[in-house]
Tab-separated table of C-alpha atoms and ligand atoms in Angstrom:
chain	number	residue	atom	x	y	z
A	204	UNK	CA	0.000	0.000	0.000
A	205	UNK	CA	1.279	3.459	-0.888
A	206	UNK	CA	1.032	6.602	1.164
A	207	UNK	CA	-1.152	9.167	-0.673
A	208	UNK	CA	-1.149	12.969	-0.811
A	209	UNK	CA	-3.183	15.779	-2.316
A	210	UNK	CA	-0.485	17.820	-4.024
A	211	UNK	CA	-2.398	20.525	-5.901
A	212	UNK	CA	-5.759	22.200	-6.365
A	213	UNK	CA	-7.200	24.487	-9.028
A	214	UNK	CA	-10.172	26.809	-9.293
A	215	UNK	CA	-11.939	28.134	-12.375
A	216	UNK	CA	-14.107	31.131	-11.513
A	217	UNK	CA	-16.646	32.264	-14.171
A	218	UNK	CA	-16.441	35.848	-15.439
A	219	UNK	CA	-19.859	37.161	-14.323
A	220	UNK	CA	-21.232	37.845	-10.861
A	221	UNK	CA	-24.870	38.281	-9.875
A	222	UNK	CA	-25.428	40.101	-6.601
A	223	UNK	CA	-28.480	39.382	-4.472
A	224	UNK	CA	-29.830	42.843	-5.361
A	225	UNK	CA	-29.604	42.132	-9.118
A	226	UNK	CA	-31.111	38.689	-8.672
A	227	UNK	CA	-34.036	39.889	-6.581
A	228	UNK	CA	-34.736	42.814	-8.922
A	229	UNK	CA	-35.108	40.519	-11.942
A	230	UNK	CA	-36.989	37.837	-9.945
A	231	UNK	CA	-39.502	40.416	-8.740
A	232	UNK	CA	-40.016	41.638	-12.317
A	233	UNK	CA	-40.713	37.998	-13.280
A	234	UNK	CA	-43.254	37.746	-10.440
A	235	UNK	CA	-45.028	40.946	-11.535
A	236	UNK	CA	-45.174	39.751	-15.149
A	237	UNK	CA	-46.559	36.349	-14.126
A	238	UNK	CA	-49.133	37.860	-11.793
A	239	UNK	CA	-50.271	40.309	-14.489
A	240	UNK	CA	-50.530	37.483	-17.012
A	241	UNK	CA	-52.665	35.404	-14.633
A	242	UNK	CA	-54.593	38.311	-13.090
A	243	UNK	CA	-58.017	36.842	-13.918
A	244	UNK	CA	-57.341	33.476	-12.235
A	245	UNK	CA	-55.740	35.225	-9.269
A	246	UNK	CA	-58.794	37.504	-8.902
A	247	UNK	CA	-61.107	34.464	-9.195
A	248	UNK	CA	-59.154	32.710	-6.433
A	249	UNK	CA	-58.162	29.779	-8.671
A	250	UNK	CA	-54.480	30.679	-8.667
A	251	UNK	CA	-52.152	31.854	-5.919
A	252	UNK	CA	-50.192	35.020	-6.772
A	253	UNK	CA	-46.396	34.627	-6.765
A	254	UNK	CA	-44.544	36.453	-3.960
A	255	UNK	CA	-41.595	38.806	-4.221
A	256	UNK	CA	-38.179	37.671	-3.025
A	257	UNK	CA	-35.935	39.763	-0.752
A	258	UNK	CA	-32.219	40.444	-0.341
A	259	UNK	CA	-32.599	40.487	3.447
A	260	UNK	CA	-34.194	37.031	3.504
A	261	UNK	CA	-31.512	35.518	1.279
A	262	UNK	CA	-28.607	36.850	3.329
A	263	UNK	CA	-30.162	35.995	6.674
A	264	UNK	CA	-31.409	32.520	5.715
A	265	UNK	CA	-28.318	31.375	3.817
A	266	UNK	CA	-25.334	33.734	4.170
A	267	UNK	CA	-25.104	34.048	0.369
A	268	UNK	CA	-24.315	37.537	-0.997
A	269	UNK	CA	-23.513	36.853	-4.646
A	270	UNK	CA	-22.709	34.059	-7.092
A	271	UNK	CA	-20.528	33.588	-10.202
A	272	UNK	CA	-22.220	32.419	-13.400
A	273	UNK	CA	-21.096	31.541	-16.910
A	274	UNK	CA	-23.861	33.566	-18.539
A	275	UNK	CA	-25.879	36.252	-16.871
A	276	UNK	CA	-28.275	37.896	-19.333
A	277	UNK	CA	-30.561	34.870	-19.747
A	278	UNK	CA	-30.807	34.294	-15.991
A	279	UNK	CA	-31.770	37.917	-15.346
A	280	UNK	CA	-34.218	38.112	-18.271
A	281	UNK	CA	-37.641	37.894	-16.556
A	282	UNK	CA	-39.134	36.309	-19.677
A	283	UNK	CA	-36.524	33.514	-19.660
A	284	UNK	CA	-34.923	32.873	-16.215
A	285	UNK	CA	-32.112	30.517	-17.237
A	286	UNK	CA	-28.717	31.037	-18.914
A	287	UNK	CA	-28.214	31.466	-22.658
A	288	UNK	CA	-25.519	28.994	-23.640
A	289	UNK	CA	-24.432	28.224	-27.179
A	290	UNK	CA	-24.558	24.644	-28.438
A	291	UNK	CA	-21.123	23.507	-29.623
A	292	UNK	CA	-20.225	21.222	-32.530
A	293	UNK	CA	-18.973	17.715	-31.645
A	294	UNK	CA	-15.412	18.525	-32.691
A	295	UNK	CA	-15.130	21.394	-30.182
A	296	UNK	CA	-14.227	20.984	-26.492
A	297	UNK	CA	-17.460	20.862	-24.474
A	298	UNK	CA	-18.270	23.622	-21.983
A	299	UNK	CA	-17.745	21.294	-19.004
A	300	UNK	CA	-14.494	20.165	-20.616
A	301	UNK	CA	-13.340	23.767	-21.047
A	302	UNK	CA	-13.928	24.620	-17.378
A	303	UNK	CA	-12.310	21.354	-16.321
A	304	UNK	CA	-9.171	21.980	-18.371
A	305	UNK	CA	-8.770	25.496	-16.909
A	306	UNK	CA	-9.079	24.308	-13.279
A	307	UNK	CA	-6.946	21.204	-13.937
A	308	UNK	CA	-4.088	23.185	-15.469
A	309	UNK	CA	-3.902	25.279	-12.301
A	310	UNK	CA	-3.926	22.157	-10.097
A	311	UNK	CA	-1.230	20.508	-12.242
A	312	UNK	CA	0.926	23.609	-12.014
A	313	UNK	CA	0.575	23.700	-8.217
A	314	UNK	CA	1.551	20.049	-8.007
A	315	UNK	CA	4.470	20.537	-10.397
A	316	UNK	CA	3.009	18.002	-12.851
A	317	UNK	CA	1.959	17.947	-16.489
A	318	UNK	CA	-0.974	16.187	-18.131
A	319	UNK	CA	1.338	13.329	-19.087
A	320	UNK	CA	1.873	12.507	-15.380
A	321	UNK	CA	-1.848	11.805	-14.910
A	322	UNK	CA	-2.996	8.211	-15.324
A	323	UNK	CA	-6.649	8.567	-14.277
A	324	UNK	CA	-9.215	11.357	-14.655
A	325	UNK	CA	-12.417	11.404	-12.628
A	326	UNK	CA	-14.944	14.011	-13.718
A	327	UNK	CA	-17.243	14.254	-10.723
A	328	UNK	CA	-20.181	16.677	-10.715
A	329	UNK	CA	-23.881	17.016	-9.958
A	330	UNK	CA	-24.857	17.013	-13.615
A	331	UNK	CA	-23.207	15.865	-16.829
A	332	UNK	CA	-23.567	17.806	-20.038
A	333	UNK	CA	-24.177	14.699	-22.134
A	334	UNK	CA	-24.611	10.957	-21.715
A	335	UNK	CA	-21.436	9.880	-23.543
A	336	UNK	CA	-18.585	9.801	-24.394
A	337	UNK	CA	-17.651	10.472	-20.764
A	338	UNK	CA	-16.580	14.056	-20.104
A	339	UNK	CA	-13.580	12.640	-18.222
A	340	UNK	CA	-12.271	10.991	-21.394
A	341	UNK	CA	-12.539	14.259	-23.309
A	342	UNK	CA	-10.682	16.055	-20.470
A	343	UNK	CA	-8.055	13.258	-20.431
A	344	UNK	CA	-7.395	13.838	-24.125
A	345	UNK	CA	-7.360	17.642	-23.841
A	346	UNK	CA	-4.719	17.466	-21.090
A	347	UNK	CA	-2.610	14.782	-22.794
A	348	UNK	CA	-3.169	12.404	-19.868
A	349	UNK	CA	-2.836	8.626	-20.023
A	350	UNK	CA	-4.654	5.772	-18.316
A	351	UNK	CA	-8.414	6.002	-18.086
A	352	UNK	CA	-11.224	8.423	-17.251
A	353	UNK	CA	-14.799	8.147	-16.062
A	354	UNK	CA	-17.642	10.405	-14.946
A	355	UNK	CA	-19.398	10.084	-11.638
A	356	UNK	CA	-22.256	11.860	-9.905
A	357	UNK	CA	-23.110	11.877	-6.217
A	358	UNK	CA	-24.592	15.405	-6.346
A	359	UNK	CA	-23.000	17.683	-3.710
A	360	UNK	CA	-20.715	14.869	-2.552
A	361	UNK	CA	-19.330	14.112	-6.026
A	362	UNK	CA	-15.891	15.595	-5.246
A	363	UNK	CA	-15.270	13.801	-1.936
A	364	UNK	CA	-16.626	10.511	-3.313
A	365	UNK	CA	-14.254	10.872	-6.293
A	366	UNK	CA	-11.321	11.706	-4.000
A	367	UNK	CA	-11.910	8.400	-2.189
A	368	UNK	CA	-11.832	6.518	-5.534
A	369	UNK	CA	-8.632	8.371	-6.455
A	370	UNK	CA	-7.010	7.683	-3.066
A	371	UNK	CA	-7.877	3.976	-3.256
A	372	UNK	CA	-6.491	3.713	-6.795
A	373	UNK	CA	-3.220	5.333	-5.749
A	374	UNK	CA	-2.955	3.417	-2.442
A	375	UNK	CA	-3.379	0.062	-4.139
A	376	UNK	CA	-1.122	0.937	-7.064
A	377	UNK	CA	-3.668	0.823	-9.902
A	378	UNK	CA	-2.860	4.511	-10.601
A	379	UNK	CA	0.010	6.800	-9.653
A	380	UNK	CA	-1.450	10.251	-10.125
A	381	UNK	CA	-5.180	10.949	-10.397
A	382	UNK	CA	-6.977	14.132	-11.424
A	383	UNK	CA	-10.358	14.733	-9.782
A	384	UNK	CA	-12.211	17.573	-11.497
A	385	UNK	CA	-15.596	19.103	-10.637
A	386	UNK	CA	-17.131	21.305	-13.330
A	387	UNK	CA	-20.335	22.449	-11.608
A	388	UNK	CA	-22.535	24.361	-14.066
A	389	UNK	CA	-25.298	24.689	-11.504
A	390	UNK	CA	-26.978	27.547	-13.397
A	391	UNK	CA	-28.201	24.938	-15.909
A	392	UNK	CA	-30.234	22.992	-13.331
A	393	UNK	CA	-31.168	25.823	-10.972
A	394	UNK	CA	-34.852	26.856	-10.783
A	395	UNK	CA	-34.184	30.591	-11.130
A	396	UNK	CA	-37.945	31.257	-11.097
A	397	UNK	CA	-38.653	29.544	-7.757
A	398	UNK	CA	-38.547	31.963	-4.794
A	399	UNK	CA	-37.639	29.213	-2.325
A	400	UNK	CA	-34.369	28.381	-4.045
A	401	UNK	CA	-33.627	30.936	-6.815
A	402	UNK	CA	-30.665	32.335	-4.851
A	403	UNK	CA	-28.921	29.117	-3.947
A	404	UNK	CA	-26.422	28.183	-6.642
A	405	UNK	CA	-23.362	29.475	-8.507
A	406	UNK	CA	-21.114	28.081	-11.262
A	407	UNK	CA	-17.488	27.091	-10.731
A	408	UNK	CA	-14.976	24.300	-11.385
A	409	UNK	CA	-12.430	22.823	-8.966
A	410	UNK	CA	-9.636	20.308	-9.542
A	411	UNK	CA	-7.544	18.173	-7.182
A	412	UNK	CA	-4.377	16.159	-7.827
A	413	UNK	CA	-4.086	12.923	-5.815
A	414	UNK	CA	-0.749	11.131	-6.064
A	415	UNK	CA	1.717	8.819	-4.335
A	416	UNK	CA	3.562	10.573	-1.504
A	417	UNK	CA	6.890	9.372	-2.884
A	418	UNK	CA	6.325	11.080	-6.261
A	419	UNK	CA	5.104	14.411	-4.832
A	420	UNK	CA	7.533	17.290	-5.321
A	421	UNK	CA	5.524	20.234	-3.995
A	422	UNK	CA	6.137	21.733	-0.544
A	423	UNK	CA	2.353	22.036	-0.163
A	424	UNK	CA	1.457	18.323	0.077
A	425	UNK	CA	-1.358	16.980	2.285
A	426	UNK	CA	-1.179	13.390	3.426
A	427	UNK	CA	-4.544	11.618	3.198
A	428	UNK	CA	-5.049	10.008	6.622
A	429	UNK	CA	-8.407	8.583	5.642
A	430	UNK	CA	-11.596	8.941	3.609
A	431	UNK	CA	-15.112	7.896	4.568
A	432	UNK	CA	-18.338	7.932	2.541
A	433	UNK	CA	-21.942	7.386	3.587
A	434	UNK	CA	-25.364	7.604	1.921
A	435	UNK	CA	-28.940	7.448	3.179
A	436	UNK	CA	-31.877	7.754	0.763
A	437	UNK	CA	-33.963	10.934	0.893
A	438	UNK	CA	-36.323	12.663	-1.563
A	439	UNK	CA	-35.779	16.041	0.110
A	440	UNK	CA	-33.326	17.140	-2.598
A	441	UNK	CA	-34.312	15.865	-6.007
A	442	UNK	CA	-34.110	16.511	-9.754
A	443	UNK	CA	-36.034	14.245	-12.171
A	444	UNK	CA	-34.270	15.402	-15.330
A	445	UNK	CA	-33.100	12.326	-17.175
A	446	UNK	CA	-32.841	10.286	-20.333
A	447	UNK	CA	-36.286	8.674	-19.917
A	448	UNK	CA	-38.112	12.043	-19.903
A	449	UNK	CA	-38.761	11.802	-23.658
A	450	UNK	CA	-40.161	8.275	-23.452
A	451	UNK	CA	-42.343	9.288	-20.553
A	452	UNK	CA	-43.753	12.129	-22.684
A	453	UNK	CA	-43.122	14.448	-19.743
A	454	UNK	CA	-42.710	18.211	-20.053
A	455	UNK	CA	-38.961	19.003	-20.265
A	456	UNK	CA	-39.640	22.370	-18.579
A	457	UNK	CA	-41.741	20.956	-15.727
A	458	UNK	CA	-40.675	22.074	-12.252
A	459	UNK	CA	-39.415	18.618	-11.269
A	460	UNK	CA	-36.832	18.647	-14.119
A	461	UNK	CA	-34.634	21.132	-12.244
A	462	UNK	CA	-33.303	21.283	-8.668
A	463	UNK	CA	-35.878	21.299	-5.896
A	464	UNK	CA	-35.620	20.730	-2.171
A	465	UNK	CA	-37.342	20.823	1.185
A	466	UNK	CA	-34.696	23.202	2.491
A	467	UNK	CA	-35.774	23.320	6.101
A	468	UNK	CA	-36.002	19.517	6.386
A	469	UNK	CA	-32.585	19.174	4.725
A	470	UNK	CA	-31.113	21.649	7.187
A	471	UNK	CA	-32.530	19.809	10.212
A	472	UNK	CA	-31.753	16.280	9.041
A	473	UNK	CA	-28.296	16.755	7.520
A	474	UNK	CA	-26.609	18.727	10.339
A	475	UNK	CA	-26.623	15.796	12.831
A	476	UNK	CA	-25.721	13.290	10.095
A	477	UNK	CA	-22.687	15.350	9.020
A	478	UNK	CA	-21.478	16.049	12.572
A	479	UNK	CA	-21.759	12.374	13.622
A	480	UNK	CA	-20.040	11.272	10.404
A	481	UNK	CA	-17.035	13.549	10.947
A	482	UNK	CA	-16.812	12.682	14.636
A	483	UNK	CA	-16.881	8.931	13.923
A	484	UNK	CA	-14.304	9.206	11.166
A	485	UNK	CA	-11.914	11.262	13.290
A	486	UNK	CA	-12.360	8.980	16.291
A	487	UNK	CA	-11.458	5.894	14.224
A	488	UNK	CA	-8.308	7.711	13.078
A	489	UNK	CA	-7.423	8.595	16.700
A	490	UNK	CA	-8.131	12.339	16.459
A	491	UNK	CA	-10.378	14.472	18.660
A	492	UNK	CA	-12.589	16.956	16.740
A	493	UNK	CA	-11.203	19.739	18.947
A	494	UNK	CA	-7.647	18.915	17.786
A	495	UNK	CA	-8.542	19.575	14.121
A	496	UNK	CA	-7.004	22.817	12.914
A	497	UNK	CA	-9.448	23.443	10.068
A	498	UNK	CA	-12.735	22.185	8.657
A	499	UNK	CA	-13.351	22.762	4.950
A	500	UNK	CA	-17.085	22.095	4.908
A	501	UNK	CA	-19.707	21.856	2.172
A	502	UNK	CA	-20.932	25.353	1.375
A	503	UNK	CA	-24.743	25.383	1.270
A	504	UNK	CA	-25.763	27.380	4.297
A	505	UNK	CA	-23.826	29.458	6.819
A	506	UNK	CA	-26.073	28.448	9.750
A	507	UNK	CA	-25.727	24.755	8.882
A	508	UNK	CA	-21.939	24.933	8.946
A	509	UNK	CA	-21.934	26.809	12.237
A	510	UNK	CA	-24.134	24.152	13.840
A	511	UNK	CA	-21.987	21.280	12.521
A	512	UNK	CA	-18.832	22.918	13.895
A	513	UNK	CA	-20.428	23.825	17.216
A	514	UNK	CA	-21.461	20.184	17.678
A	515	UNK	CA	-17.901	19.079	16.885
A	516	UNK	CA	-15.677	21.691	18.493
A	517	UNK	CA	-17.926	24.043	20.448
A	518	UNK	CA	-16.535	26.974	18.457
A	519	UNK	CA	-17.654	28.159	15.023
A	520	UNK	CA	-15.060	30.769	14.086
A	521	UNK	CA	-14.230	31.624	10.469
A	522	UNK	CA	-10.676	30.505	11.214
A	523	UNK	CA	-11.816	27.010	12.144
A	524	UNK	CA	-14.405	26.628	9.361
A	525	UNK	CA	-13.954	29.250	6.647
A	526	UNK	CA	-16.948	30.264	4.561
A	527	UNK	CA	-16.774	30.899	0.843
A	528	UNK	CA	-20.503	30.720	0.122
A	529	UNK	CA	-20.978	34.448	0.723
A	530	UNK	CA	-18.959	35.041	-2.471
A	531	UNK	CA	-19.614	31.821	-4.462
A	532	UNK	CA	-23.064	30.653	-3.161
A	533	UNK	CA	-23.636	26.887	-3.190
A	534	UNK	CA	-21.418	25.391	-5.900
A	535	UNK	CA	-22.572	21.807	-5.297
A	536	UNK	CA	-19.646	19.393	-4.954
A	537	UNK	CA	-17.017	22.099	-5.496
A	538	UNK	CA	-17.814	24.099	-2.323
A	539	UNK	CA	-15.642	22.274	0.223
A	540	UNK	CA	-12.836	22.074	-2.353
A	541	UNK	CA	-12.954	25.862	-2.934
A	542	UNK	CA	-12.663	26.311	0.850
A	543	UNK	CA	-9.631	23.972	0.894
A	544	UNK	CA	-8.120	25.715	-2.146
A	545	UNK	CA	-8.420	29.191	-0.654
A	546	UNK	CA	-7.891	28.551	3.050
A	547	UNK	CA	-4.951	26.248	3.713
A	548	UNK	CA	-1.815	28.353	3.136
A	549	UNK	CA	-1.622	29.442	6.793
A	550	UNK	CA	-1.549	25.908	8.221
A	551	UNK	CA	1.732	24.406	9.484
A	552	UNK	CA	3.334	20.994	9.003
A	553	UNK	CA	1.527	18.417	11.153
A	554	UNK	CA	-1.776	20.341	11.211
A	555	UNK	CA	-4.839	18.168	10.613
A	556	UNK	CA	-7.831	19.323	8.558
A	557	UNK	CA	-11.079	17.771	7.335
A	558	UNK	CA	-12.800	18.264	3.990
A	559	UNK	CA	-16.464	17.283	4.315
A	560	UNK	CA	-19.341	17.405	1.844
A	561	UNK	CA	-23.016	16.781	2.517
A	562	UNK	CA	-26.032	16.978	0.248
A	563	UNK	CA	-28.457	15.147	-2.012
A	564	UNK	CA	-28.765	11.419	-1.613
A	565	UNK	CA	-28.379	12.134	1.302
A	566	UNK	CA	-24.633	11.751	0.932
A	567	UNK	CA	-21.702	12.641	3.192
A	568	UNK	CA	-18.018	12.316	2.367
A	569	UNK	CA	-15.036	13.183	4.573
A	570	UNK	CA	-11.342	13.368	3.757
A	571	UNK	CA	-8.940	13.756	6.705
A	572	UNK	CA	-5.646	15.405	5.794
A	573	UNK	CA	-2.369	16.233	7.527
A	574	UNK	CA	0.014	18.847	6.160
A	575	UNK	CA	3.415	17.281	5.433
B	861	LIG	C1	-33.068	27.076	1.574
B	861	LIG	C2	-32.928	27.790	2.890
B	861	LIG	C3	-31.919	28.919	2.799
B	861	LIG	C4	-34.299	28.385	3.270
B	861	LIG	O1	-34.208	29.002	4.545
B	861	LIG	P1	-35.347	28.701	5.654
B	861	LIG	O2	-35.028	29.535	6.817
B	861	LIG	O3	-35.429	27.228	5.856
B	861	LIG	O4	-36.613	29.278	4.962
B	861	LIG	P2	-38.017	28.608	4.631
B	861	LIG	O5	-37.967	27.944	3.296
B	861	LIG	O6	-38.490	27.778	5.796
B	861	LIG	O7	-38.914	29.900	4.515
B	861	LIG	C5	-39.156	30.775	5.612
B	861	LIG	C6	-40.126	31.852	5.182
B	861	LIG	O8	-39.498	32.702	4.231
B	861	LIG	C7	-40.251	32.727	3.019
B	861	LIG	N1	-39.325	32.781	1.873
B	861	LIG	C8	-38.816	31.734	1.171
B	861	LIG	N2	-38.032	32.182	0.196
B	861	LIG	C9	-38.037	33.526	0.267
B	861	LIG	C10	-37.397	34.522	-0.485
B	861	LIG	N3	-36.600	34.229	-1.513
B	861	LIG	N4	-37.610	35.805	-0.133
B	861	LIG	C11	-38.411	36.124	0.897
B	861	LIG	N5	-39.041	35.192	1.657
B	861	LIG	C12	-38.856	33.916	1.339
B	861	LIG	C13	-41.053	31.459	3.022
B	861	LIG	O9	-42.204	31.560	2.247
B	861	LIG	C14	-41.369	31.301	4.503
B	861	LIG	O10	-42.436	32.132	4.825
B	861	LIG	P3	-43.509	31.687	5.949
B	861	LIG	O11	-42.711	31.610	7.222
B	861	LIG	O12	-44.490	32.805	5.919
B	861	LIG	O13	-44.029	30.366	5.508
B	861	LIG	C15	-32.463	26.824	4.016
B	861	LIG	O14	-33.524	25.975	4.388
B	861	LIG	C16	-31.273	25.961	3.626
B	861	LIG	O15	-30.251	26.432	3.177
B	861	LIG	N6	-31.387	24.649	3.859
B	861	LIG	C17	-30.309	23.720	3.603
B	861	LIG	C18	-30.316	23.388	2.179
B	861	LIG	C19	-29.188	22.504	1.767
B	861	LIG	O16	-28.216	22.291	2.441
B	861	LIG	N7	-29.358	21.964	0.618
B	861	LIG	C20	-28.369	21.193	0.009
B	861	LIG	C21	-28.473	21.577	-1.410
B	861	LIG	S1	-27.146	20.961	-2.295
């Protein structure tokens, strides 16, 4: 068995931001248009009027202040409410592939590697742009990597679940250096016209290099002490978009074909699951939660993260569990990886940290790291 490290990370940040004020302004215009269009039914009591959203609610309920998106005009157009993306010909790199290559190149550079050093590519994200060929194989070719590639989806836990596959492959010797990449184009599956969740998501792509400790050359290497994954079925976060929609003669624009959730139930149910998962994992590795120097948690809700950390360590400071969701919003599986990417430089050799995702499935994945 080989010792395994994370030796580099990368982050692709889309060019456009949408502030809460911009988002709410366009959402409220959408509401007014809809209510005017359905004024007769609303007056007759056969239809409920839509309600305005508010900046204050969004910030208080979630901690989110803005999000990055690949395309802004379509999302903010009250007669459309989703991004305007251009279809690409088959011989051009796909959009997910383009984001993945940008984030991966940064991660490779950090790790002091080139594409040729990679012998496995895992493209792990909440949604895939197409059924096949796998996005990972396209990314493998674009980077000049060898070995194999495959796509995987465990929603918000896609990145941590992929890191465990990468760690196991490197530990057992079936791969030497694995790229895990998470192109999360959440704007494509976000219900921008649903007040309960229109503010939640942002687009981004993260990348992580997982390799044998004895091949790592960077000074910023993080030994993987352990990984642990868990799932428990729940319908509280769900998206029914899929390849059978056509055969079912269902409406491709129906509400259930984009992200939906019972946010309050998710909040209440997932906090104890995540805290117990991290505590159990650390205990089996011989570490007390209070001895952990940093928690890089899933970034869905500020209050959720504070509760998880309070249960674990009694303290919920930004130093212990940094937040990035105020700037990025929820970026699905990439959130905890963005936190790790941006908030690890100040840790010292020997410091222990935990990356932990939690989300749809339900799914929880933890990766315990020690700075070399
Ligand atoms: C989504 C979330 C921010 C909502 O916050 P919340 O405090 O639970 O809010 P609720 O949905 O219970 O709504 C509270 C009230 O605000 C209202 N409200 C909802 N959205 C609103 C909006 N955009 N603007 C203004 N008011 C709004 C609701 O109608 C409700 O009103 P009521 O009390 O009169 O019924 C929060 O539940 C959350 O983040 N949950 C975790 C989600 C998660 O981790 N998901 C994983 C996804 S990957």
